[in-house]
Coordinates of C-alpha atoms in Angstrom, one line a residue:
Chain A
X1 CA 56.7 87.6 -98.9
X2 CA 57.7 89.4 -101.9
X3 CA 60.7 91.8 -99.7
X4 CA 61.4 94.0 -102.2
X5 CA 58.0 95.0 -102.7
X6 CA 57.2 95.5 -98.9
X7 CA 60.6 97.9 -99.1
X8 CA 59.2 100.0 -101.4
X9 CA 55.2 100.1 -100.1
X10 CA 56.4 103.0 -98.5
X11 CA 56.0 101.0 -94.9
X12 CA 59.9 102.3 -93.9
X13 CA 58.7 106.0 -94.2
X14 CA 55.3 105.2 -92.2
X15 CA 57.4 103.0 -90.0
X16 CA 60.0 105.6 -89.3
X17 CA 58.2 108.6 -89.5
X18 CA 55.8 107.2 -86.5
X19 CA 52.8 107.1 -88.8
X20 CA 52.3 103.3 -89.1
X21 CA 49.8 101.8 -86.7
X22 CA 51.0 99.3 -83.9
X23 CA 50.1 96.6 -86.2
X24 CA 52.4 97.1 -89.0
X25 CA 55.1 98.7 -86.3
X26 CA 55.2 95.5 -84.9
X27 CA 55.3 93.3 -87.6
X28 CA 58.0 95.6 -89.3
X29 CA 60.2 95.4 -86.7
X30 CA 59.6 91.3 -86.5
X31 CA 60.7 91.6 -90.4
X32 CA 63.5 93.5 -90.2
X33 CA 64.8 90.9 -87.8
X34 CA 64.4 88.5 -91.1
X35 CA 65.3 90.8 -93.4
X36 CA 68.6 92.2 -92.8
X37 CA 68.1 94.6 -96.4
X38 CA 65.0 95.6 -94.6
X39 CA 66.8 96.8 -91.5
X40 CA 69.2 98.3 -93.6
X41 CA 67.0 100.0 -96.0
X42 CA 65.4 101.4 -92.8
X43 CA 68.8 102.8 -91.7
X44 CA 69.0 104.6 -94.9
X45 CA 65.8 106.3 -95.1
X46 CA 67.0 107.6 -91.6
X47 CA 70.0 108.7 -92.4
X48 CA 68.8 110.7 -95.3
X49 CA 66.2 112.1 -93.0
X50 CA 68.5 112.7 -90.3
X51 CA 70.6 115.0 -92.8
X52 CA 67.8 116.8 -94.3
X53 CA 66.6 117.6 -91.3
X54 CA 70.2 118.7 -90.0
X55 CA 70.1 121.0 -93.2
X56 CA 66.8 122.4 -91.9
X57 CA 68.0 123.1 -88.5
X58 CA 67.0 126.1 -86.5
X59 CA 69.2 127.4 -83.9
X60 CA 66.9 127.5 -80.5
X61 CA 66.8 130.8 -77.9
X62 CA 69.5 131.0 -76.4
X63 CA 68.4 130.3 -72.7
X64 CA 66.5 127.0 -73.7
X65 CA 69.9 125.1 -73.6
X66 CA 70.6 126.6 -70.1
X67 CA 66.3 125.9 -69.1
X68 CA 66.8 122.2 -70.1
X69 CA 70.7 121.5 -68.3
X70 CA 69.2 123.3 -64.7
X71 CA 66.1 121.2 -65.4
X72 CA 67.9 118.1 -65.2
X73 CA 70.4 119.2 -62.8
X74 CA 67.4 119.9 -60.6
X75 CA 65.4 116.8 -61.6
X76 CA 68.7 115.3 -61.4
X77 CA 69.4 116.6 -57.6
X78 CA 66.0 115.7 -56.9
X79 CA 66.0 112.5 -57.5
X80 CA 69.4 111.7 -56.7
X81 CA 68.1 109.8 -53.8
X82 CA 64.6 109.2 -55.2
X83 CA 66.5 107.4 -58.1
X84 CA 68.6 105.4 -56.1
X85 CA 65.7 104.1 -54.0
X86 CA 63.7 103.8 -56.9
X87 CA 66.4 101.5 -58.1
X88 CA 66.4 99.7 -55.0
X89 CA 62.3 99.3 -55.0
X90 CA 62.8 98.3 -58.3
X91 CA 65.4 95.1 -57.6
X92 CA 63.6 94.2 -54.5
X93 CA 60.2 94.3 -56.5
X94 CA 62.0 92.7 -59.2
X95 CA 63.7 90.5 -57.4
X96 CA 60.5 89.5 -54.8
X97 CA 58.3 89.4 -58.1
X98 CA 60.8 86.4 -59.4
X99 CA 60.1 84.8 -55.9
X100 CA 56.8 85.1 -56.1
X101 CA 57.5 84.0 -59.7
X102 CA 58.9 81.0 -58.2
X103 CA 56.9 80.1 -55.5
X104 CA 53.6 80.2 -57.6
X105 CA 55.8 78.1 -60.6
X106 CA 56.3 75.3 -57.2
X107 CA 53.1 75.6 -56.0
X108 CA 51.8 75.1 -59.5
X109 CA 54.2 72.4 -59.8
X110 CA 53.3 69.8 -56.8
X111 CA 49.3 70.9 -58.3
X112 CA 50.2 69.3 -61.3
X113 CA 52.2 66.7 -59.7
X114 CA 49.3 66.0 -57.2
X115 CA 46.7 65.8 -60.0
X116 CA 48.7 63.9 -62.2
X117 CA 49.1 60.9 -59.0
X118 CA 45.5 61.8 -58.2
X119 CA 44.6 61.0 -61.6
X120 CA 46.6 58.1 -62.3
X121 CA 45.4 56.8 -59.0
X122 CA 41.4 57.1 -59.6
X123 CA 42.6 55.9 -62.8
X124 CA 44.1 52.9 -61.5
X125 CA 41.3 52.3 -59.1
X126 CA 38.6 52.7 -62.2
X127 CA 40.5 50.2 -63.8
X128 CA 40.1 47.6 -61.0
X129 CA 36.4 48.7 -60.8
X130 CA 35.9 48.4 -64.2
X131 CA 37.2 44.3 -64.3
X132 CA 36.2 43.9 -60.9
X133 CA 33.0 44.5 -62.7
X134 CA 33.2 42.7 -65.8
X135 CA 34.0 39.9 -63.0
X136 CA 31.0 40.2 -61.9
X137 CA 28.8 40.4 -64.9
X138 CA 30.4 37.4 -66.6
X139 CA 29.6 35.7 -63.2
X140 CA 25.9 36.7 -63.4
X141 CA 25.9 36.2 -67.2
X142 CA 26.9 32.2 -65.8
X143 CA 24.7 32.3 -63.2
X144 CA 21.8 33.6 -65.7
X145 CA 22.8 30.6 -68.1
X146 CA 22.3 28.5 -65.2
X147 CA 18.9 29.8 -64.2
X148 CA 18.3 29.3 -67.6
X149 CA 19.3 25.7 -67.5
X150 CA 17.0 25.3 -64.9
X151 CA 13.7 26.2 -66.3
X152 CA 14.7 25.1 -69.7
X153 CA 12.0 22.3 -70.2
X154 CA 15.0 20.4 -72.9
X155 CA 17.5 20.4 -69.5
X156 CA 16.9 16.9 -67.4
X157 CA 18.1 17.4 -63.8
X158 CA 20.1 14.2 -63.0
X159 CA 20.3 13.8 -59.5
X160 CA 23.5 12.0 -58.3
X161 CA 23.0 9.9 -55.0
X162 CA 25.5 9.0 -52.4
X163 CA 27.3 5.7 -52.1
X164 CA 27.8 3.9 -48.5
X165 CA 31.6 5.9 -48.8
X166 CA 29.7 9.3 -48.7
X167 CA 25.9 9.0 -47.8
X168 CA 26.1 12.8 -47.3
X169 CA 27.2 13.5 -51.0
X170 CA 24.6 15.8 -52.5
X171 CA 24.8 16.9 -55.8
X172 CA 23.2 17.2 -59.2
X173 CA 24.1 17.2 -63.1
X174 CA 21.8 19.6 -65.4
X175 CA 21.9 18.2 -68.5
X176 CA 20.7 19.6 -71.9
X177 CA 20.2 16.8 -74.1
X178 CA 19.8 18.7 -77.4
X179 CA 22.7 21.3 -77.1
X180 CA 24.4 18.7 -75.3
X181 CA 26.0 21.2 -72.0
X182 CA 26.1 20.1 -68.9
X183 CA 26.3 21.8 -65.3
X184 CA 27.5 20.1 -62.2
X185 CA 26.4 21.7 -59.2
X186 CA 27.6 20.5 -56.0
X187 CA 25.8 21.0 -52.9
X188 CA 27.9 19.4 -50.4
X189 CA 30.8 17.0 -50.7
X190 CA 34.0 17.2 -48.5
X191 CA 37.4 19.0 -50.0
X192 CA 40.1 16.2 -50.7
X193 CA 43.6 16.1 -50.1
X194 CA 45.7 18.0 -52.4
X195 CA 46.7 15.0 -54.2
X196 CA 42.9 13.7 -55.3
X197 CA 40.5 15.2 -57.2
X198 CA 37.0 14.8 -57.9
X199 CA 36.3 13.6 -61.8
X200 CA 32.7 13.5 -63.6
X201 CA 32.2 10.7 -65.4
X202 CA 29.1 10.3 -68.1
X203 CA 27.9 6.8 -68.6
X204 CA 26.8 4.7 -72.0
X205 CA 25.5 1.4 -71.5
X206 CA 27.2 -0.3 -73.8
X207 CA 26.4 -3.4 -76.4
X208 CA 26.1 -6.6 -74.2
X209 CA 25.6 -4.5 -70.5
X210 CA 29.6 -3.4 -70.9
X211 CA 29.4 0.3 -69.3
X212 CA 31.4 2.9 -71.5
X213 CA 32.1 5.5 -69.0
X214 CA 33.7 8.4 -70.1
X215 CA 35.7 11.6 -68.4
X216 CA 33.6 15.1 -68.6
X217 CA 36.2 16.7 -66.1
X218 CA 38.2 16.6 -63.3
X219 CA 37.5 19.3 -60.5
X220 CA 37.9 20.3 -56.9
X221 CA 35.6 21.4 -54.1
X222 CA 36.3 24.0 -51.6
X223 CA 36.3 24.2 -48.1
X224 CA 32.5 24.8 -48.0
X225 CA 31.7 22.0 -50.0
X226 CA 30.2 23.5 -52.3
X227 CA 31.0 24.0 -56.7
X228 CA 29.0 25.0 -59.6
X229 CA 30.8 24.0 -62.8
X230 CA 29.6 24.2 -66.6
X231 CA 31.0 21.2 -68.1
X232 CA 33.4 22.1 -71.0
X233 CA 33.3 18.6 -72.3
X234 CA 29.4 18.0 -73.5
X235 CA 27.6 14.5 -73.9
X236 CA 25.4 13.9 -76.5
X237 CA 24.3 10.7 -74.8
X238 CA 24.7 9.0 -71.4
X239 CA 23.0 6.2 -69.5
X240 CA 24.2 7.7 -66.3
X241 CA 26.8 10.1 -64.5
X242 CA 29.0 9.4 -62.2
X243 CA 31.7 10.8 -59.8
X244 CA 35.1 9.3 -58.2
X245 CA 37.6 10.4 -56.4
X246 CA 41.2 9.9 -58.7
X247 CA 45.0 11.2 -58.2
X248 CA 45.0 14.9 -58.9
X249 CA 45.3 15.0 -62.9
X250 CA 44.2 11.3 -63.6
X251 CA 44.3 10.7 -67.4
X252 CA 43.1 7.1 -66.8
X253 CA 39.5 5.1 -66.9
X254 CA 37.5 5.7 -63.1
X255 CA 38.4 3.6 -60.0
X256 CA 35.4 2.3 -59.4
X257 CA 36.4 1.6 -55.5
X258 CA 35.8 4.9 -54.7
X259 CA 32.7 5.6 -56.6
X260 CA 31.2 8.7 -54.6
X261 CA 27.8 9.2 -56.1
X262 CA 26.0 8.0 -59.5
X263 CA 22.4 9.1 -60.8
X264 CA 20.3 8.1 -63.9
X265 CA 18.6 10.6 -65.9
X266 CA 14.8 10.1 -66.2
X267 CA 14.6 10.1 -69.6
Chain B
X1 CA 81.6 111.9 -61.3
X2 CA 79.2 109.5 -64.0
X3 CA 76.5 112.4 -63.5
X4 CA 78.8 114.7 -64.6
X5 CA 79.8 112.6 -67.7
X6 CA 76.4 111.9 -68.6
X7 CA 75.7 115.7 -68.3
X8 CA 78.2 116.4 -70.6
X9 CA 77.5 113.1 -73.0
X10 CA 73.9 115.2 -73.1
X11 CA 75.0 118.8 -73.5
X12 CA 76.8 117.2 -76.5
X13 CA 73.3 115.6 -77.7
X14 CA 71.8 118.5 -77.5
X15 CA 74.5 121.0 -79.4
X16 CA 74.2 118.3 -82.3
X17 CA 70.3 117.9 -82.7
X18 CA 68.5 120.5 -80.8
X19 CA 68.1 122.8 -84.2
X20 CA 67.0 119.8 -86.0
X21 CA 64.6 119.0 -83.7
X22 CA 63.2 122.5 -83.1
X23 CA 62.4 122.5 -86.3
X24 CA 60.6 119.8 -86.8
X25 CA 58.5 121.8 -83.7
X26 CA 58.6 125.0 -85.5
X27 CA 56.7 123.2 -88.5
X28 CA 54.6 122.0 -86.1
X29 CA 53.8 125.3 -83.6
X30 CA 54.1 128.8 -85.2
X31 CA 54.9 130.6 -81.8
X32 CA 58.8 130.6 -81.3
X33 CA 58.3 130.6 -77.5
X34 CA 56.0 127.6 -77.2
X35 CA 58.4 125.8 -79.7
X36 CA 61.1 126.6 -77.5
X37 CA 59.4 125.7 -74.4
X38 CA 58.2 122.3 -76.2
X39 CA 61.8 121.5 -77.3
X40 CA 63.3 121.8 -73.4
X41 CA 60.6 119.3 -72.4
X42 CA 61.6 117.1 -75.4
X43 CA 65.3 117.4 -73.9
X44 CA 64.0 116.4 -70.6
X45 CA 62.2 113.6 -71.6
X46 CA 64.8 112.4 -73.9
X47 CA 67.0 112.3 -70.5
X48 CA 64.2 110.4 -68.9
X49 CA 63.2 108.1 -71.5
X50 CA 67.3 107.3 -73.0
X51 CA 66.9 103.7 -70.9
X52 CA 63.9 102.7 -73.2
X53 CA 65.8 103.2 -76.0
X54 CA 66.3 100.4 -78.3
X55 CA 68.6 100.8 -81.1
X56 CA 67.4 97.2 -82.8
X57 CA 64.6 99.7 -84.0
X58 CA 65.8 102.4 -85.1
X59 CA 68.5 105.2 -84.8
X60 CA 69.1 107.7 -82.1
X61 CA 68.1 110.3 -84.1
X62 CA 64.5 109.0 -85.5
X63 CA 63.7 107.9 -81.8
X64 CA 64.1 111.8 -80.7
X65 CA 62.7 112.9 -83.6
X66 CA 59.4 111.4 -82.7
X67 CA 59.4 112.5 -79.6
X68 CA 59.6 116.0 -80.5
X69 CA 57.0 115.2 -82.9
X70 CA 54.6 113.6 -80.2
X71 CA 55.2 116.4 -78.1
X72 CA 54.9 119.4 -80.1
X73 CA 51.5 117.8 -81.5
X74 CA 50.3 117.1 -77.7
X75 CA 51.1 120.9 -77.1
X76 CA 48.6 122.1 -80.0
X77 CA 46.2 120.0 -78.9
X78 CA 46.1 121.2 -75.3
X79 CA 43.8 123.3 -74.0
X80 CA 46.3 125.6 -73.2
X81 CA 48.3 126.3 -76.8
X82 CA 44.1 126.4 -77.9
X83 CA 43.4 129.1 -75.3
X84 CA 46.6 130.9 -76.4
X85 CA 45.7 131.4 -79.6
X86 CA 43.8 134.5 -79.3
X87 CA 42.2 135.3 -82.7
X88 CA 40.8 132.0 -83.0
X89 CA 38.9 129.4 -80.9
X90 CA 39.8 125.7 -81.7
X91 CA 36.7 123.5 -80.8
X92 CA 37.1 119.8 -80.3
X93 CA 35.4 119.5 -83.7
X94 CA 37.8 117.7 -85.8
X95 CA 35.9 119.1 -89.0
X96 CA 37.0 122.8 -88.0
X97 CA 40.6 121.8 -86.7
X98 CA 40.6 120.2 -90.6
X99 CA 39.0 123.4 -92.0
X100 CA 41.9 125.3 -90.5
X101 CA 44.9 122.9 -91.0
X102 CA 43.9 122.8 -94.9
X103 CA 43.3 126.2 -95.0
X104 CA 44.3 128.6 -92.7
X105 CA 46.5 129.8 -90.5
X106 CA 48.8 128.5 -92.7
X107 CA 52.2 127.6 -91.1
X108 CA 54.8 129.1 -93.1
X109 CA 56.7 126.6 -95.1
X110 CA 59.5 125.9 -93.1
X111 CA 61.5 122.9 -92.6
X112 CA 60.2 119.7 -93.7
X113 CA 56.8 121.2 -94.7
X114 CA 58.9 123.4 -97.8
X115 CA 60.5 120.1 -98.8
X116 CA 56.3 119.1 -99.2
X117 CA 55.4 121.4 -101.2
X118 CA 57.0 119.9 -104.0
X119 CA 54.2 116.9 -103.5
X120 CA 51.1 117.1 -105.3
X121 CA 48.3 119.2 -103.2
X122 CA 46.2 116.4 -102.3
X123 CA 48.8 114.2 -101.3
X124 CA 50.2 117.1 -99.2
X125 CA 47.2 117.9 -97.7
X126 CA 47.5 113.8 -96.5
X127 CA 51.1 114.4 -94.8
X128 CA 50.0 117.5 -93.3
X129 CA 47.2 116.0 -91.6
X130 CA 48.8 112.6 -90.4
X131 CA 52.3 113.6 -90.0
X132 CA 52.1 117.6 -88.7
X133 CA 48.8 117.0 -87.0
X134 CA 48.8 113.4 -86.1
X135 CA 45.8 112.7 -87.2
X136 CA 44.7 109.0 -87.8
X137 CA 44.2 107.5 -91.2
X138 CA 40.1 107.0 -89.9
X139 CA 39.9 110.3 -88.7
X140 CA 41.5 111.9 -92.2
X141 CA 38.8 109.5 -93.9
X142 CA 36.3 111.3 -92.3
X143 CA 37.7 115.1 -92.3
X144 CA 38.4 114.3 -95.8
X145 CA 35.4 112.3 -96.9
X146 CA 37.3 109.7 -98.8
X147 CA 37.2 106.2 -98.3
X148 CA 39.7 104.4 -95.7
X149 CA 41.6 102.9 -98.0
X150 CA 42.1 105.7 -100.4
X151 CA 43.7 107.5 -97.3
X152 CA 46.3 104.5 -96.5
X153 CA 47.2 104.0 -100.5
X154 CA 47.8 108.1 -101.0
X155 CA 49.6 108.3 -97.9
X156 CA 52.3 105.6 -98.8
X157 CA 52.4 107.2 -102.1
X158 CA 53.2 110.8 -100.5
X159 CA 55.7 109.1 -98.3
X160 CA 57.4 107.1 -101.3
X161 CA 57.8 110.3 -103.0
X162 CA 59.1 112.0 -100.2
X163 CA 61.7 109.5 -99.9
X164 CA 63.0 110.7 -103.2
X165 CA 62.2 114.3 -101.7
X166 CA 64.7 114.8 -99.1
X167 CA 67.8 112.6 -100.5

């Protein structure tokens, strides 16, 4: 803002002479806060008004002076106590208004803190929801690619049959031939100690009757017996599958002793 | 003891402005005892009113000087001061309150109005209206029949001239 300019608009005589609307009062007075030559250009248009208008004085009646002093002398007298408890109503109201000031700032305060907690608390629980859900989508998403597997005409179902060490073995290896994935799913076969595990084995018949077997996973079964696995590992080609029981983590070839169950596919 | 000293602090206030003040009233109201009975309840509400007094804003003198002004203005405007005046009735029509304050009675030129008449008439006419009988800029517009802004641009002329007026 151009502050010479505004000086001389003629806004300190509106200003001062009460013509200006609230408006430009309000934003003189903000400028004159800025603008000290404003403030003091202001004080000088006063003053020469102040003395003009001294010049132009006209001596009131007499008896006004004496009207005005008994005026407030009475007012004065008469509110003499109405001014005192005036004062007081005006502390206490001032004073309860800050408590109520205060109280409504706590009140507000624990709703804020309250919302925020409950907030961050259904947020918290959404959260869970939310992978608790995607949990359970990925799990039918398996589950779908299983059913899938199923009723896919390309998937043979190898069923693997018990040996004499577990006739109750029951379980079954979906194969998919041209994508090369493979399922185990394991209906009932009994949990091992914590040292063994369970380990898949795939099967090539090799040149001269030598069996190839090689290791599509190792893998436990729960207390219920029960497992469905997709097979990270796929085979392109087996003759059979197999599964033994080896130390927990075995990195070498199957024990054959404790062969558990072994199917062909009919190819 | 402190009422005392305040009551004197204000008989001193008064012995130093109440002539100035009276006449910016007297330019204002014509009859010498309504003026005088204005400027008492000036005094009595510059007792009242002294706490709301901010000095950030202006000086002691300009804050009294509008509230003589605001008061002698509300006085003409009463029903009263209108019943008063006995050779004329003032109806709330702004058009004939305008037809009178350009032409007639005419308020002698006292006071601040004889430092006006050295403005040009139609600028004069402007102050008289906003700053003697408080008239708004919108309501001058219309008495007037001159656009809005004309009104705001002649008025801040008049008052830049009247700056160079009364130094």
């Amino acid at each position: 803002m151009d502050i010479k300019e505004y000086i001389s608009s003629g806004i300190i005589e509106s200003y001062v002479l009460g013509l200006a609307s609230p408006e430009e009062r309000s934003e003189f007075e903000q400028l004159c806060l800025v603008y000290p030559e404003l403030a003091a250009a202001r004080t000088e248009f006063e003053i020469a008004l102040e003395n003009r208008l001294m010049d132009l004085a006209v001596a009131p009646a007499e008896e006004t002076k004496k009207k005005v002093m008994d005026s407030l002398r009475q007012q004065s007298s008469v509110n003499q106590t109405k001014i005192i408890t005036m004062e007081k109503a005006n502390t206490t109201r001032s004073s309860s208004s800050l408590r109520w000031v205060a109280a409504a700032s706590v009140i507000l305060l624990l709703g804020c803190v309250y919302l925020a907690y409950s907030f961050y608390s259904k947020n918290k629980k959404l959260e869970s929801e939310l992978t608790k859900t995607r949990d359970e989508q990925n799990k039918v998403k398996d589950q779908l690619k299983q059913l899938e597997m199923l009723t896919d005409p390309n998937v043979a179902v190898v069923n693997l049959k018990g040996t004499e060490k577990a006739p109750n073995t029951s379980a079954s290896v979906y194969w998919d031939s041209t994508s090369a994935s493979v399922y185990l799913v394991v209906k009932n076969m009994p949990q091992l100690p914590n040292d063994k595990q369970y380990q898949l084995w795939s099967i090539i018949n090799g040149p001269g009757g030598q069996l190839q077997p090689s290791s599509m996973g190792l893998f436990d079964v729960g207390a219920d017996g029960k497992i469905i696995l997709k097979i990270d590992k796929g085979a392109k080609k087996a003759d059979a599958f197999a599964i033994t029981i080896e130390k927990r983590g075995n990195t070498g070839g199957p024990t054959l002793d404790s062969l558990q169950a072994m199917g062909k596919p009919n190819l | 003891m402190l009422q005392q000293r305040d009551e004197n602090a204000f008989s001193y206030l008064y012995d130093n402005y109440c002539g100035a003040l009276l006449g910016i009233v007297n330019s204002i109201i014509t009859n010498k005892e309504i003026s005088n009975d204005v400027l008492q309840n000036v005094f009595v509400n510059i007792w009242k009113k002294i706490g709301s007094y901010d000095p950030s804003k202006g000086r002691l003198f300009t804050w009294m000087l509008n509230i003589a002004r605001n008061a002698a203005i509300d006085e003409v405007r009463s029903k009263g001061y209108r019943d008063g005046q006995k050779n004329q009735s003032f109806p709330e029509n702004v058009d004939i309150q305008v037809a009178r304050a350009v032409t007639g009675p005419a308020i002698a030129d006292v006071g601040l109005r004889k430092v006006l008449t050295q403005l040009k008439e139609e600028l004069r006419v402007l102050i008289d209206l906003s700053y003697f009988q408080g008239f708004t800029h919108e309501e001058i517009a219309k008495i007037q029949d001159i656009p809005l802004g004309t009104v705001k641009t002649r008025i801040r002329t008049a008052l830049i001239q009247l700056r160079s007026l009364i130094k």
